[in-house]
Coordinates of C-alpha atoms and ligand atoms in Angstrom, one line a residue:
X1 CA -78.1 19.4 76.7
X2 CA -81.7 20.6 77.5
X3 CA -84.9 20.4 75.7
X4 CA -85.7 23.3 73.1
X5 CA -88.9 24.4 73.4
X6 CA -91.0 25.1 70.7
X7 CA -94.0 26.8 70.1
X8 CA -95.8 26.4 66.3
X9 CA -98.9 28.3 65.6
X10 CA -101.3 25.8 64.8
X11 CA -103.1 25.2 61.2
X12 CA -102.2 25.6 57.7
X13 CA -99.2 28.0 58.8
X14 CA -97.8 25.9 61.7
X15 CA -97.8 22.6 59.1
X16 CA -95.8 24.7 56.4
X17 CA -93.5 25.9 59.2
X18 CA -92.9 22.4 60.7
X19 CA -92.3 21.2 56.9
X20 CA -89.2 23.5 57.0
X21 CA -87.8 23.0 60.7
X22 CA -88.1 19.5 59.4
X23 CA -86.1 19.8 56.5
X24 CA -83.5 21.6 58.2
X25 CA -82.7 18.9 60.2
X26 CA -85.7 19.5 63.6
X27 CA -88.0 16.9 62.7
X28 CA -90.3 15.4 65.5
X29 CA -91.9 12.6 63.2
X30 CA -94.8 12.5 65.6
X31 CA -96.0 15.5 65.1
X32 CA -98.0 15.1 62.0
X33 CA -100.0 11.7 63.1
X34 CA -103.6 12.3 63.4
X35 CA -104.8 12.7 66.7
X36 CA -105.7 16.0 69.5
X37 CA -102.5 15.7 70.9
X38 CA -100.7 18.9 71.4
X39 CA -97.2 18.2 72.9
X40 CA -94.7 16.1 71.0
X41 CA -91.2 15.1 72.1
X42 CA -88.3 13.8 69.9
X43 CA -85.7 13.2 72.7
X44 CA -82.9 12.1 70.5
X45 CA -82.3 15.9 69.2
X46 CA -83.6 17.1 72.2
X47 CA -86.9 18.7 71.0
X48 CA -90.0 19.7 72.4
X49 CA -92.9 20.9 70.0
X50 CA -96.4 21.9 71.3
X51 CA -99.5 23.2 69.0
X52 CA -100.8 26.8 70.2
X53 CA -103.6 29.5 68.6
X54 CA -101.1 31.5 66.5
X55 CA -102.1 34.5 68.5
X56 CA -100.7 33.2 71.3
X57 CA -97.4 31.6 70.8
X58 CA -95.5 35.4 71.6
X59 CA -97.4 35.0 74.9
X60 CA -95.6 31.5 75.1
X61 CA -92.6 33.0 74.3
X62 CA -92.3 36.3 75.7
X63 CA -93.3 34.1 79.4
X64 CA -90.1 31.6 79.2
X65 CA -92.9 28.0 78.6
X66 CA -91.5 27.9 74.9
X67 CA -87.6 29.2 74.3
X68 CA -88.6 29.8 70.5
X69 CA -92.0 30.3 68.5
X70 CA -93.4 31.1 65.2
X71 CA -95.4 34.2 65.0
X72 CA -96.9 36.7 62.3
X73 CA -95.7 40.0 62.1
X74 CA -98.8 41.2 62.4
X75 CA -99.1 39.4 66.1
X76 CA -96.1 41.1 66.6
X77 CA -97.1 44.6 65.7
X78 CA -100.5 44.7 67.3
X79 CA -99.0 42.9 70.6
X80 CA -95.3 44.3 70.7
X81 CA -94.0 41.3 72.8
X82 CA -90.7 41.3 74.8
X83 CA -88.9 39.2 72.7
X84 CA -86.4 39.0 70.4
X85 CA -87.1 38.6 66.2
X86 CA -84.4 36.1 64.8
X87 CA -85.5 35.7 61.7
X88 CA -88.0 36.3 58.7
X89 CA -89.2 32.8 57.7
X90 CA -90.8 34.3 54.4
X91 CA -94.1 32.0 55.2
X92 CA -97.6 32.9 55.5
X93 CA -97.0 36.1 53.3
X94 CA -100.0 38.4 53.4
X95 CA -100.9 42.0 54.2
X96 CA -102.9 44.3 56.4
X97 CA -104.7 46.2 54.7
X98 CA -108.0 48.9 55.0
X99 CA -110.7 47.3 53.3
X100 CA -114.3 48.9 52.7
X101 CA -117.4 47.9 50.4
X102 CA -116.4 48.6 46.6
X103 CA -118.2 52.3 46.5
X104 CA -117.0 53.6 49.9
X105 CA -116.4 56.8 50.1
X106 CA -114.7 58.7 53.3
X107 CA -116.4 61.3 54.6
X108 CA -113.7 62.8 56.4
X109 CA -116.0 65.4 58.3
X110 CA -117.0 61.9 60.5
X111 CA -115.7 59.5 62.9
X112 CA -114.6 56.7 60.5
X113 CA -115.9 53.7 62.4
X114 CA -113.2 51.0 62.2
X115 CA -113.6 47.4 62.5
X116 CA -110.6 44.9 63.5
X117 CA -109.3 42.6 65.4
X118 CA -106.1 44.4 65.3
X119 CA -106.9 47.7 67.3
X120 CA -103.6 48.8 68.2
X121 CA -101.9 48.6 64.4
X122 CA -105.2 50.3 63.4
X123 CA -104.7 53.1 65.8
X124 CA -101.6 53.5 64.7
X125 CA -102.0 53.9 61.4
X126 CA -104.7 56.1 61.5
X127 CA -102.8 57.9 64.3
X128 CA -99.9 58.7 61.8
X129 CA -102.8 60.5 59.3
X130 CA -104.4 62.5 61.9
X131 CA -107.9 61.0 61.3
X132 CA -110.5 60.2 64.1
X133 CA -111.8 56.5 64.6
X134 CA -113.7 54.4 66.4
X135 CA -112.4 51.2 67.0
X136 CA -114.9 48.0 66.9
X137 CA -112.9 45.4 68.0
X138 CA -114.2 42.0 66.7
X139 CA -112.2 38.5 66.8
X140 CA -113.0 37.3 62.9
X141 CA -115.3 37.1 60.1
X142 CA -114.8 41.3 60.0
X143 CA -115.6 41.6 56.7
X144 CA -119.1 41.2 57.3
X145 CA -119.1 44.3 60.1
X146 CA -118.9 47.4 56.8
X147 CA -122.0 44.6 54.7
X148 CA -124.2 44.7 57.8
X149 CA -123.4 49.2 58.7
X150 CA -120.9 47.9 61.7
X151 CA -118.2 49.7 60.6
X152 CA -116.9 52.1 57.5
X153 CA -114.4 50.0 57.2
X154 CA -112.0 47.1 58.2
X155 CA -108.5 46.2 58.9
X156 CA -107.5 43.0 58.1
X157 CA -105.1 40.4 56.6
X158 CA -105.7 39.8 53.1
X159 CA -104.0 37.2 51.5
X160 CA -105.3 36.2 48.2
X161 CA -108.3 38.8 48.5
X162 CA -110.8 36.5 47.7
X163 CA -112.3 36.7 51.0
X164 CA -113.0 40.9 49.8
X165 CA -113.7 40.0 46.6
X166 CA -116.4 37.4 47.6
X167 CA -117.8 39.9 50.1
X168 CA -117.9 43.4 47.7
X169 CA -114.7 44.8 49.5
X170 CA -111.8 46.1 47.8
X171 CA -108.5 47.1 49.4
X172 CA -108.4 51.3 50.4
X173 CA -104.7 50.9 51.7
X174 CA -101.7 48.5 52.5
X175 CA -100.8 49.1 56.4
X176 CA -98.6 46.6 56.3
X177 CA -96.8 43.3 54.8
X178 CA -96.7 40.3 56.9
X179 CA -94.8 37.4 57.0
X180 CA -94.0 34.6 59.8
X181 CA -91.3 35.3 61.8
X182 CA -88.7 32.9 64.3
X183 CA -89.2 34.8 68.0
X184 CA -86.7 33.7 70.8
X185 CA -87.2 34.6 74.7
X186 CA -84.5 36.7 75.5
X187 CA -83.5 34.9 78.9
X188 CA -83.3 31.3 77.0
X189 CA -81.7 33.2 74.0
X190 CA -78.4 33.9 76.5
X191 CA -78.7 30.2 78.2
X192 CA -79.2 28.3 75.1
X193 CA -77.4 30.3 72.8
X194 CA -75.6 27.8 70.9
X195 CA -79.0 25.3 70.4
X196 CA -81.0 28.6 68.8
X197 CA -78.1 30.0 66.7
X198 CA -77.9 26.6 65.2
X199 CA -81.4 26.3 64.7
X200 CA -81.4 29.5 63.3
X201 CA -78.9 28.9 60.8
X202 CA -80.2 25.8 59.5
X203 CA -83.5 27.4 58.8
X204 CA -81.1 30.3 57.1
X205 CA -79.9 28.2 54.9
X206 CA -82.9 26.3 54.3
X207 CA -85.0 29.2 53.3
X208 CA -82.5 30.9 50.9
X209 CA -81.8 27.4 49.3
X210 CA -86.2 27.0 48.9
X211 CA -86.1 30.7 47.4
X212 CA -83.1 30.2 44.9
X213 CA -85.0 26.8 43.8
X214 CA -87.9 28.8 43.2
X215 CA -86.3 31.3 41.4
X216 CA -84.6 28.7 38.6
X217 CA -87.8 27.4 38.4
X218 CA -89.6 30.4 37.0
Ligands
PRP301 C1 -108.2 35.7 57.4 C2 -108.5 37.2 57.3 C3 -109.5 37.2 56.1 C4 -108.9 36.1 55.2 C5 -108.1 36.7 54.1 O1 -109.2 35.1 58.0 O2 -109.1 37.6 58.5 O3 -110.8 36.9 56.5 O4 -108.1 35.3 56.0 O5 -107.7 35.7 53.2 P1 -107.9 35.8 51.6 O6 -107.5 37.2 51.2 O7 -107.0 34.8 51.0 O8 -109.4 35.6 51.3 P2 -109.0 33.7 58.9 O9 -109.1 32.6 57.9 O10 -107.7 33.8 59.6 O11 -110.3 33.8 59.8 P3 -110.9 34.9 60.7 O12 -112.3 35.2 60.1 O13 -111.0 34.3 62.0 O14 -110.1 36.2 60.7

């Protein structure tokens, strides 16, 4: 059997993903020791994890160097990689949404100027309602651009909103819900078939069993 390679998006999302390859059976019990390293072997299931920025791991994928990866949805959308989607972990839910300061109000006469760091979902939806944009592409901390007259308004994730709330924003629209999602390259997806259908099942089971305990819980 050959390795399975695995590409995690690293921080708080990769550790709650690893939590649940591990409990469906794909630990790598070096994995969580303290240290830089980024690659970690465990060769008696035959697994190889590495640590990548979570926008990257559908380049990973998508190029052969990991079989399978963990990606948002929202990576997935603005990116459209050639791979195939296996599976909706549930993890990392969020949304993208429109965001502007609390008393914003669209002047539709006017280019809305739109700040983002995901220009082609953005497009898109403002494609779909006919209205003209600018896109400011920026890589993070967007919800200052609309505070300091960058932009009208943002797209962004928000997840608990307390990064708009803190910052005078309030959602306009939803674009989109997010969640993480198991990608497989589609050449590695024929040739190790049988390794990633297992894999996937396991996690199958493993979410639904995590979402009927939190269920009887409530
Ligand atoms: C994301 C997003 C928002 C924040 C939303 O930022 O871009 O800024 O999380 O979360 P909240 O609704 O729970 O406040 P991230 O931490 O990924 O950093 P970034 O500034 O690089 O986008």
């Amino acid at each position: 059997m050959e390795f399975l390679n695995i590409a995690l998006p690293k921080g708080r999302l990769g550790e709650k993903v690893y939590r649940l390859f591990e409990e469906a059976g794909y630990g790598c019990p070096s994995l969580l020791q303290p240290g830089r390293k980024l690659i970690f072997e465990n060769s008696e299931n035959m697994l190889r994890y590495f640590w990548v920025k979570p926008s990257d791991v559908a380049v990973y994928v998508e190029r052969g160097a990991a079989d399978i990866g963990v990606a948002g949805k929202d990576i997935l959308a603005e990116y459209e990689p050639d791979v195939f989607e296996l599976l909706d972990l549930g993890l990392g839910a969020c949304r993208v949404c429109v965001a502007a300061p609390v008393n914003f109000c669209d002047d539709t006469r006017k280019t809305l100027r739109v700040a983002t760091k995901f220009c082609n979902i953005a497009r898109s939806f403002y494609a779909d309602s006919g209205r003209d944009i600018d896109i400011i592409p920026l890589n993070g901390s967007i919800e200052i651009a609309p505070i300091l007259g960058l932009s009208d308004v943002i797209v962004d994730i928000v997840e608990t909103g307390t990064t708009l709330k803190e910052n005078d924003l309030a959602v306009i629209s939803e674009v989109m819900q997010v969640s993480a999602r198991l990608i497989a390259n589609k050449a590695s997806f024929r040739f190790k078939n049988v390794q990633i259908e297992q894999l996937k099942e396991k996690l199958y089971e493993k979410i639904g069993a995590n979402r009927y305990d939190q269920n009887i819980t409530k």
